[in-house]
Short mmCIF file of C-alpha atoms and ligand atoms in Angstrom, two decimals:
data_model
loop_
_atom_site.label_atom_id
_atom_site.label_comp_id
_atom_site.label_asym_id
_atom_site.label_seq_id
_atom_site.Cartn_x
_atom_site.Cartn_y
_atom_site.Cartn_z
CA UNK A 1 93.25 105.33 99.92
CA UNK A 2 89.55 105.53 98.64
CA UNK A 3 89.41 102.79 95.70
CA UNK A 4 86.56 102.70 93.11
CA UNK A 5 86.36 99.00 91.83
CA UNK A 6 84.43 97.90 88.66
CA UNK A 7 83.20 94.41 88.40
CA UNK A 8 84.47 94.02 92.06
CA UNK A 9 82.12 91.08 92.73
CA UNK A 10 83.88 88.50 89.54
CA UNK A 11 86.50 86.27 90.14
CA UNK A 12 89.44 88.77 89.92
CA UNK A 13 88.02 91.46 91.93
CA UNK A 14 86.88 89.10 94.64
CA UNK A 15 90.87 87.72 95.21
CA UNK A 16 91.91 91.57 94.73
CA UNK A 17 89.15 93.18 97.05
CA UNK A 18 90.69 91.08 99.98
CA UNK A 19 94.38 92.34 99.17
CA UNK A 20 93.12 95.74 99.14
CA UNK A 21 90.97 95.57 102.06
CA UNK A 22 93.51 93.68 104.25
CA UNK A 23 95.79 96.36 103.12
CA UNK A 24 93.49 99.07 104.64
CA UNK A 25 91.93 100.64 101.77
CA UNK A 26 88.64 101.91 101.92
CA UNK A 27 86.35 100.83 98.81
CA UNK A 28 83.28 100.64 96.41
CA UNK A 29 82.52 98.20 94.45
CA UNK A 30 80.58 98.89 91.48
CA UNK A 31 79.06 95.91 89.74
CA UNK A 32 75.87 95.03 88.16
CA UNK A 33 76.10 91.01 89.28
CA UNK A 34 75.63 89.98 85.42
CA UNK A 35 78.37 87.15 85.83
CA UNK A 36 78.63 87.09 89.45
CA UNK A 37 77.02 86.84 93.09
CA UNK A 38 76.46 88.93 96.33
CA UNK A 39 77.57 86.06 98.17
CA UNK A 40 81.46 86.52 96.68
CA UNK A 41 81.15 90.07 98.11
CA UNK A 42 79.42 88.70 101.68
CA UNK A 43 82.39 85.73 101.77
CA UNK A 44 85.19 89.01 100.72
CA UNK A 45 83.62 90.72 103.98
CA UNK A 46 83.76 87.48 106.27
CA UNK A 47 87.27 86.77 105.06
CA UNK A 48 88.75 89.73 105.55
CA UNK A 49 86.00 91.19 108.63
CA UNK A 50 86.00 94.59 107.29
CA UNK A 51 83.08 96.44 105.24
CA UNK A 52 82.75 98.36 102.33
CA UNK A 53 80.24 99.94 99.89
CA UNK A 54 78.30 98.54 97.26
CA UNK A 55 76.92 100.02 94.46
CA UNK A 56 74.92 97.89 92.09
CA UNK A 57 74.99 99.68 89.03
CA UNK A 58 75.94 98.91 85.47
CA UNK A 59 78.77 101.01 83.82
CA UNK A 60 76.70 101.72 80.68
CA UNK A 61 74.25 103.78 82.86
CA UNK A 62 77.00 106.92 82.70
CA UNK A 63 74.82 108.71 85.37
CA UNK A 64 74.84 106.25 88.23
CA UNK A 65 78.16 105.75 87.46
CA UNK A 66 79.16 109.29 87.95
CA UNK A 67 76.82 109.90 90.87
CA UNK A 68 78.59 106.97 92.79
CA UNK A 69 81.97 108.00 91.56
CA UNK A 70 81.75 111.38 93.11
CA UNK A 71 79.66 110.61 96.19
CA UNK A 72 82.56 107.98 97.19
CA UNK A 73 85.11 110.44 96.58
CA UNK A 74 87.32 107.78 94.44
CA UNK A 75 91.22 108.58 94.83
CA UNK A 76 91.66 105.92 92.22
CA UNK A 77 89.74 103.53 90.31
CA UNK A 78 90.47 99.43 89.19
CA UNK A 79 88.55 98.79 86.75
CA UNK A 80 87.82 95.05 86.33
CA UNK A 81 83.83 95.79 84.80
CA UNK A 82 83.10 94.02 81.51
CA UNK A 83 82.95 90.45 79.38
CA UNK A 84 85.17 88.33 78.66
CA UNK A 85 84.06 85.17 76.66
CA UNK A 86 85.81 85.12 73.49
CA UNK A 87 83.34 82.95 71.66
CA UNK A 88 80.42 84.59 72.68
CA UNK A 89 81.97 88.54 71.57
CA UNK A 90 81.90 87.12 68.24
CA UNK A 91 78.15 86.31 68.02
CA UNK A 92 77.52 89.09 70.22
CA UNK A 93 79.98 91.85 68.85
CA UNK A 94 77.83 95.00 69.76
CA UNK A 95 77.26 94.00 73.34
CA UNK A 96 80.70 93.38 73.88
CA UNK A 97 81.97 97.41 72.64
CA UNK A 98 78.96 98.67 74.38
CA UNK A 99 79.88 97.14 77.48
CA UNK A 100 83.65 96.73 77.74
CA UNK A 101 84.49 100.76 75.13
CA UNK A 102 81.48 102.63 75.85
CA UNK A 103 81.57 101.45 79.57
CA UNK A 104 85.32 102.63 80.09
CA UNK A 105 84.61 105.75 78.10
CA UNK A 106 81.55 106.36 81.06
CA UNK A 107 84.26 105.15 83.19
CA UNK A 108 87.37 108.06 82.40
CA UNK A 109 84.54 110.64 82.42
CA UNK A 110 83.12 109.89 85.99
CA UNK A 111 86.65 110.06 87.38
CA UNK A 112 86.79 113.59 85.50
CA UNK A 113 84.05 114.98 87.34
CA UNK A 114 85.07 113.39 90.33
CA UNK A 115 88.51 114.14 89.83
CA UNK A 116 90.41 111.07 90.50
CA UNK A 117 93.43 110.31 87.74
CA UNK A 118 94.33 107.03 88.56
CA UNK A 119 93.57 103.99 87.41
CA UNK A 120 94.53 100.31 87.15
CA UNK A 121 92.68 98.63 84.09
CA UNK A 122 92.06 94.55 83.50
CA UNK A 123 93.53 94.42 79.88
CA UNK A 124 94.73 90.74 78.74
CA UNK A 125 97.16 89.02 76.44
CA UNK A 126 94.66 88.68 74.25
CA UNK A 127 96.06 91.92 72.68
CA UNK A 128 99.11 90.49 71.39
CA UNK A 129 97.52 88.02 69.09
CA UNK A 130 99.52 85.44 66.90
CA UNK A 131 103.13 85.72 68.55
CA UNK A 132 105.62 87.44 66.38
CA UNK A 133 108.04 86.21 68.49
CA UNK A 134 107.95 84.64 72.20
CA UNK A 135 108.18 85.42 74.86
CA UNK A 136 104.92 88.35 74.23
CA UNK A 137 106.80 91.51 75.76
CA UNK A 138 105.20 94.75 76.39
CA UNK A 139 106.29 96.29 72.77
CA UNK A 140 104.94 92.94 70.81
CA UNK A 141 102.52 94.75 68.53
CA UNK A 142 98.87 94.56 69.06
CA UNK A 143 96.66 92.62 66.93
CA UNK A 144 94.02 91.03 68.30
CA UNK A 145 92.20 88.30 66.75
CA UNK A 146 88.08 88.23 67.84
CA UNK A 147 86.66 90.79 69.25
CA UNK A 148 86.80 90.60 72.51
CA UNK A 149 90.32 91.18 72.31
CA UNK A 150 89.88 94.17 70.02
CA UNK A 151 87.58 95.94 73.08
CA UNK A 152 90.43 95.67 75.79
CA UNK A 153 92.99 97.62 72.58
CA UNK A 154 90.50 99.61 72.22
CA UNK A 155 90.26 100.69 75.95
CA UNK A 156 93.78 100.28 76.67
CA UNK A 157 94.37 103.26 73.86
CA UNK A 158 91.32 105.24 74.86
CA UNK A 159 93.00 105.20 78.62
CA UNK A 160 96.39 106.06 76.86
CA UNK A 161 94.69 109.27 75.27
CA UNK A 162 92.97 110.28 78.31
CA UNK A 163 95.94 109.94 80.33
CA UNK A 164 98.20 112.25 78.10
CA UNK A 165 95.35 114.81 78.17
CA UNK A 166 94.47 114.31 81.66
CA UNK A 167 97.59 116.64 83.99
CA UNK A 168 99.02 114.09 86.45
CA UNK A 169 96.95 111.32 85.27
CA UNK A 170 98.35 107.88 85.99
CA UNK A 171 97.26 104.38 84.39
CA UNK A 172 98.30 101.08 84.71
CA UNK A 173 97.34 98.30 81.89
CA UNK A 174 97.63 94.99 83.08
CA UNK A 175 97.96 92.52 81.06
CA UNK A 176 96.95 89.25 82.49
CA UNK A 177 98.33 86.22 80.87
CA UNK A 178 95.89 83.14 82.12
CA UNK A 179 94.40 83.68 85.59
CA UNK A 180 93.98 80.36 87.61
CA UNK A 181 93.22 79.03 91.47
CA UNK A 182 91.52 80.53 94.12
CA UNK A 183 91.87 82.30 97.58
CA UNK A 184 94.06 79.75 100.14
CA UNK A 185 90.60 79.74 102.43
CA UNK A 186 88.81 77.91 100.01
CA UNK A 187 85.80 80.39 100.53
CA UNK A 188 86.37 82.48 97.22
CA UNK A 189 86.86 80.94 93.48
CA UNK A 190 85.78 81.31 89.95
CA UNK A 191 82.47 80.22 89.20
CA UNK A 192 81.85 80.14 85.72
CA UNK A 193 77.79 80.04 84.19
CA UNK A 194 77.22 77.16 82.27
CA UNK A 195 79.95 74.89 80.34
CA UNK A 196 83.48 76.91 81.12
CA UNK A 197 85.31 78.03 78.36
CA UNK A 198 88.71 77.97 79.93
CA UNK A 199 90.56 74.83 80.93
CA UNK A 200 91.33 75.29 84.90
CA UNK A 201 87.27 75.47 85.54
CA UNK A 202 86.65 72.53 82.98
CA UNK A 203 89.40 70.06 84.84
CA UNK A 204 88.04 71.30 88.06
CA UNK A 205 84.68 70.08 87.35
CA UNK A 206 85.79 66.66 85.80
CA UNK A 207 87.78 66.60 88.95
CA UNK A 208 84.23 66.65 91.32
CA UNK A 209 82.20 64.95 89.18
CA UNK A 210 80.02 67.44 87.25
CA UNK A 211 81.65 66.86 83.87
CA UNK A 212 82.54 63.68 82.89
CA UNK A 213 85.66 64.46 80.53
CA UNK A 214 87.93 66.55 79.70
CA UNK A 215 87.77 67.28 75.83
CA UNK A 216 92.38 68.41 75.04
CA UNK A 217 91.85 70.75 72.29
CA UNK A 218 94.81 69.34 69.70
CA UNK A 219 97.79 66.94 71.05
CA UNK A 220 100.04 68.27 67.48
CA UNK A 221 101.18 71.50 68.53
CA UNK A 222 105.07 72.08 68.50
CA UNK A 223 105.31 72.34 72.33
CA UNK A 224 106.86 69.72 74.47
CA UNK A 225 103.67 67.00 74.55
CA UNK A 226 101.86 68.70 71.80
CA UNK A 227 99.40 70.35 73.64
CA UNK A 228 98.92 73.66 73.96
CA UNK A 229 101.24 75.80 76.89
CA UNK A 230 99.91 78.96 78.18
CA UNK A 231 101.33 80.97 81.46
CA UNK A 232 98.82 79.84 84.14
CA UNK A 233 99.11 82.81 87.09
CA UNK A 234 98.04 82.58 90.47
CA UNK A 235 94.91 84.68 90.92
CA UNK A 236 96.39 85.74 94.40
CA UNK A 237 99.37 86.74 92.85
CA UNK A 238 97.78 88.33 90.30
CA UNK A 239 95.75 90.47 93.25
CA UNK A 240 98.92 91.56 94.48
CA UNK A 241 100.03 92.88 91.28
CA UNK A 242 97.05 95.36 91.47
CA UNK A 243 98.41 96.76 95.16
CA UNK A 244 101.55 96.83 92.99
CA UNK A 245 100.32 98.95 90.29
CA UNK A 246 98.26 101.28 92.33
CA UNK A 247 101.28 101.90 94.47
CA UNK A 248 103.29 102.58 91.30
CA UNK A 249 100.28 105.43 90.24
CA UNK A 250 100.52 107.47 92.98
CA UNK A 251 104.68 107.19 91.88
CA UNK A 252 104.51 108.57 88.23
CA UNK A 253 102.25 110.03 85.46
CA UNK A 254 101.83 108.50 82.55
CA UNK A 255 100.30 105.55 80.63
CA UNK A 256 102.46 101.76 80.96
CA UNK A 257 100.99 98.69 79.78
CA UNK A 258 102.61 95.83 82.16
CA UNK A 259 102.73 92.29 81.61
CA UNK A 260 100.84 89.98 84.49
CA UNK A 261 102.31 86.17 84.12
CA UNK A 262 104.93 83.83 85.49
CA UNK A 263 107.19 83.89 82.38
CA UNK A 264 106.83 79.88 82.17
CA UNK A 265 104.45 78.38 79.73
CA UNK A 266 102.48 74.78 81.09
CA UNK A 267 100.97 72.55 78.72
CA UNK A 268 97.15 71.25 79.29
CA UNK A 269 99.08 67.86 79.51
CA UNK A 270 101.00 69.58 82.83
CA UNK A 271 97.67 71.06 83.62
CA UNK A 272 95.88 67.89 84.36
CA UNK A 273 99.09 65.90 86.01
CA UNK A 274 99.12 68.84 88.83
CA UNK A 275 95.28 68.67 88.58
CA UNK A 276 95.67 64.93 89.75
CA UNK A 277 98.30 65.24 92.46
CA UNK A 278 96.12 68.02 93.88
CA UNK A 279 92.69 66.36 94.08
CA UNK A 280 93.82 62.81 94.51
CA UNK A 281 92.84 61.23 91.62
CA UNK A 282 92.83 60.39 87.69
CA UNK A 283 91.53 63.35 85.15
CA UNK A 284 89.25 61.63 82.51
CA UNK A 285 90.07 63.21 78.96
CA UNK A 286 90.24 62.72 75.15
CA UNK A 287 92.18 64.26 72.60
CA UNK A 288 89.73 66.29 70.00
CA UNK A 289 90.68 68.36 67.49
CA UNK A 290 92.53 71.49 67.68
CA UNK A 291 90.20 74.56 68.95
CA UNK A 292 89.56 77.07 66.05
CA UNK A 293 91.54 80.41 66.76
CA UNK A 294 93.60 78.75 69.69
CA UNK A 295 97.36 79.66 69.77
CA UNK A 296 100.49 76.90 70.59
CA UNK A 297 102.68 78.44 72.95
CA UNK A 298 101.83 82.03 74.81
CA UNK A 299 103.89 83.07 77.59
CA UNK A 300 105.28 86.53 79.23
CA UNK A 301 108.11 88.51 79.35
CA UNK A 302 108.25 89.53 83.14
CA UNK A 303 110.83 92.11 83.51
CA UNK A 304 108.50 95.19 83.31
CA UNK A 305 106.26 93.99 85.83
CA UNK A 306 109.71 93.36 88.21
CA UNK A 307 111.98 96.69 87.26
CA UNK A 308 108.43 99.03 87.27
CA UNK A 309 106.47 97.53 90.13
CA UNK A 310 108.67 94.98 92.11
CA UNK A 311 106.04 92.32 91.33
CA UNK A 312 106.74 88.96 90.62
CA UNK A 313 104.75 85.91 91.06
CA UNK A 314 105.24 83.96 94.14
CA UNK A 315 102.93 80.86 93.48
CA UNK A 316 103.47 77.44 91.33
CA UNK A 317 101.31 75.28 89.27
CA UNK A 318 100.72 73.06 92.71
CA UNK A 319 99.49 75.99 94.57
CA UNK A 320 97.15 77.20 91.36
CA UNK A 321 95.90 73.19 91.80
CA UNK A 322 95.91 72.73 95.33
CA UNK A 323 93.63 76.27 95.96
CA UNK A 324 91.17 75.50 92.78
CA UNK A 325 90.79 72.24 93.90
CA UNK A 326 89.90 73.12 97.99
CA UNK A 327 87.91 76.10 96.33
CA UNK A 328 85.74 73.50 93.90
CA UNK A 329 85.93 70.56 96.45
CA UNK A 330 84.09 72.54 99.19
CA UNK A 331 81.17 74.79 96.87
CA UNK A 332 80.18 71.61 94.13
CA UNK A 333 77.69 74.18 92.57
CA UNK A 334 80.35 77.34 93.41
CA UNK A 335 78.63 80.35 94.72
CA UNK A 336 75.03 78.38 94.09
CA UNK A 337 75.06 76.56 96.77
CA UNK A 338 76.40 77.90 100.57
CA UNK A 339 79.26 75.35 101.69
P1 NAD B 1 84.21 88.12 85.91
O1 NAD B 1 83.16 87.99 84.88
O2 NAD B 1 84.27 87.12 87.00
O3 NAD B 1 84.13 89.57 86.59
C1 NAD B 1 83.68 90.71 85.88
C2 NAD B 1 82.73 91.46 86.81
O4 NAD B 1 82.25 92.62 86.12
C3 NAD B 1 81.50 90.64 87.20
O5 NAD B 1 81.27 90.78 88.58
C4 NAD B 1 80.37 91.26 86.38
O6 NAD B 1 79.13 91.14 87.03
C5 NAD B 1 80.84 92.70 86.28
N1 NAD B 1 80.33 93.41 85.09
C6 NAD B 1 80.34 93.01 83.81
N2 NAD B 1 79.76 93.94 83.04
C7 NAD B 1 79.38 94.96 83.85
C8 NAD B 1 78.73 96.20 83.65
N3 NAD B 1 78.32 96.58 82.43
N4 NAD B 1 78.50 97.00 84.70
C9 NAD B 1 78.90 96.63 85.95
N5 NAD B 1 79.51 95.46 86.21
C10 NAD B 1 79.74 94.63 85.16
O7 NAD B 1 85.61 88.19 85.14
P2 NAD B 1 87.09 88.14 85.71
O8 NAD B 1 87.70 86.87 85.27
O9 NAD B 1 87.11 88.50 87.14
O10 NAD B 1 87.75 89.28 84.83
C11 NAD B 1 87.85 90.61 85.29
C12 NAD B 1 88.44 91.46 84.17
O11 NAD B 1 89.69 90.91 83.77
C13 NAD B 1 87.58 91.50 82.90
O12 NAD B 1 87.64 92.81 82.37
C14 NAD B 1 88.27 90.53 81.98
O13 NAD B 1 88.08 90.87 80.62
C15 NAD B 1 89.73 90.70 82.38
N6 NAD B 1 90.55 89.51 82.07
C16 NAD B 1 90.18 88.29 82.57
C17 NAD B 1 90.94 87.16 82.25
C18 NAD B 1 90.56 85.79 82.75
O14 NAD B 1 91.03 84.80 82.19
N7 NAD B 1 89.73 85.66 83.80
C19 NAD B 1 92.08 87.27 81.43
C20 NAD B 1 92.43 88.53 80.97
C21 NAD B 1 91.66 89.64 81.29
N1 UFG B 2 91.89 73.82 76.43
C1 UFG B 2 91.56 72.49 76.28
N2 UFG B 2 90.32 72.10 76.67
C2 UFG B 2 89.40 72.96 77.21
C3 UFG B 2 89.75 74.31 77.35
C4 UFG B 2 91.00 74.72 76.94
O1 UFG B 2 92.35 71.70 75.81
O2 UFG B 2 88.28 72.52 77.54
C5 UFG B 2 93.25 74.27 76.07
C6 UFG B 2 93.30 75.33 74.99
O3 UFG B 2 93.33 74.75 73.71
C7 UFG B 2 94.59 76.07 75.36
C8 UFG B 2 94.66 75.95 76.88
O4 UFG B 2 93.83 74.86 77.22
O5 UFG B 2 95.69 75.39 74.81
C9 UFG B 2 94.18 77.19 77.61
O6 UFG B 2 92.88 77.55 77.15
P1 UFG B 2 91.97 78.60 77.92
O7 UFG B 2 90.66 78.68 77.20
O8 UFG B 2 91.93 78.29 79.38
O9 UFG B 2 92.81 79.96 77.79
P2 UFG B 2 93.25 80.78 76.49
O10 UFG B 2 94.73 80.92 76.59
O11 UFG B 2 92.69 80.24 75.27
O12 UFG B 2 92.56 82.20 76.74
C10 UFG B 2 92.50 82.81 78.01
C11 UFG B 2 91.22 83.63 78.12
C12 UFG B 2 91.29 84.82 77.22
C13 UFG B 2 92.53 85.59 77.51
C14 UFG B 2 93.74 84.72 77.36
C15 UFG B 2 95.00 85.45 77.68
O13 UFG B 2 90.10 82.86 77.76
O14 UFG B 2 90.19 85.66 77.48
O15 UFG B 2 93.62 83.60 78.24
O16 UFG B 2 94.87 86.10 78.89
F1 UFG B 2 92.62 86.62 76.68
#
């Protein structure tokens, strides 16, 4: 199949390009580089040996877009393209519906002219907001609180829309729970610019020495240690859960939002114990207080993903530690310096 990817050069993409290439797919990627690096696309080609086409281009230029849409010939499109720091949407709240609403809408109107109707879209828990009740299933309503989340509702209904106008169109929404590890080899991993805002690249970088401490947001949650427990998911895993959900588009029309997680919550206490088994040694941290906006417990119902796509995570906590930990251990500086 002929596969248009968005944002195919970030962490995500990287992990699901090799899935999709090993499976035999033919592909473009489609990114503009503004939180990533050639060399994740150069390592993708080594890893897997096979080539594919690039396109740097930025999905807000609706014209490039199209052009490379149609000259590929996509049969469907993943769309991973867009930001993703929560903090930073709220400064910046503009750049974040220019890039992540008016990007999809260029998005669902290149695949019109090229006339390809399916599509896989990175959408996130994020969505659900405060839980009504736990764990988050599919049909928990959506209320998203910064707005960052309120972008990937906002795309997830605009794709809903164009879907039940669109005849035969098929979508996928995946919603990721908390993405974590890195490719078995080592070669690929997340690389985050700057101080990371999410807790797997912070420990990893106490871990090799470029932070000195881990700052645990709160220790007085109601959760078994009193810190916070999220649904950490294998980032491999979470690639195969894209072959998944393509497969299950070219099976039936329609619109399904699908849940992306484990269905077992780990506390940043857990976090940093399997940290420390993987890597060897002791985690430095302190307890500080509680970060503004943060959420106790968040973890997924799984069933949809299993009865719909016959997906289900493979990988534990130990594997999510023992690949970020190779991956961090062997590029200090990530993709900015060549291991
Ligand atoms: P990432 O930043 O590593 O990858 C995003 C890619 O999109 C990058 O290569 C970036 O250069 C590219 N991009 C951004 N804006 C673009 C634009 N306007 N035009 C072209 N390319 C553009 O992020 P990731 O962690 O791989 O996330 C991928 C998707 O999954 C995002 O949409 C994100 O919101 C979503 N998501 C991520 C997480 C997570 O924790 N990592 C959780 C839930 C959802
Ligand atoms: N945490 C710390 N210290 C840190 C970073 C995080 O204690 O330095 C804690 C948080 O308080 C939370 C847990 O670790 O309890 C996980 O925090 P992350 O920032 O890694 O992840 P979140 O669950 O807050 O959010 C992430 C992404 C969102 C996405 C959401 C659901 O940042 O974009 O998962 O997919 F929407």
């Amino acid at each position: 199949m002929k596969i248009f990817v968005t944002g195919g050069a970030g962490y995500i993409g990287s992990h699901t390009l090799v899935r999709l290439l090993s499976a035999g797919h033919e592909i473009c990627v489609f990114d503009n580089f503004s939180n990533s690096s050639p060399e994740a696309l150069a390592r993708v080609k080594q890893l897997t040996n096979r080539d594919f086409a690039l396109v740097e281009g930025d999905i807000r230029d609706a014209s490039a877009l199209t052009r490379a849409l149609v000259e590929f010939g996509a049969d469907a499109a993943v769309h991973f393209a867009g930001l993703k720091a929560v903090g930073e949407s709220s400064e910046k709240p503009l750049l974040y519906y220019e890039n992540n609403v008016s990007g999809s809408a260029h998005l669902l109107a290149a695949m019109d002219a090229a006339g390809c109707r399916r599509i896989v879209f990175s959408s996130s828990a994020t969505v659900y907001g405060e839980a009504q009740c736990l764990p988050f299933d599919e049909d928990h309503p959506i209320a998203p609180t910064n707005p960052y989340g309120r972008t990937k509702a906002m795309v997830e209904g605009m794709i809903r829309d164009w879907s039940a106008a669109t005849p035969d169109a098929s979508a996928v929404l995946l919603r990721y729970f908390n993405p974590v590890g890195a490719h078995e080899s080592g070669r690929i991993g997340e690389d985050p610019q700057g101080i990371p805002n999410n807790l797997m690249p912070y420990i990893a970088q106490v871990a090799i020495g470029r932070r000195e401490r881990l700052s645990i947001f709160g220790d007085d949650y109601d959760t078994r240690d009193g810190t916070g427990e999220r649904d950490y998911i294998h980032v491999v895993d979470l690639a195969d859960a894209h072959l998944a959900a393509l497969d299950y588009t070219g099976r039936a029309a329609g619109c399904e939002a699908i849940n992306v997680g484990t269905g077992k919550g780990i506390t940043v206490k857990e976090l940093v114990a399997a940290y420390e088994r993987a890597c060897g040694h002791s985690i430095a941290y302190e307890i500080t207080p509680r970060r503004p906006g943060d959420v106790a417990i968040s973890f997924a119902a799984t069933g949809k993903a299993r009865e719909l796509l016959g997906w289900e995570a493979a990988l534990n906590v130990d594997a999510m530690c023992a690949s970020s930990w190779l991956w961090q251990s062997t590029n200090a500086e990530g993709y900015g310096e060549t291991a």
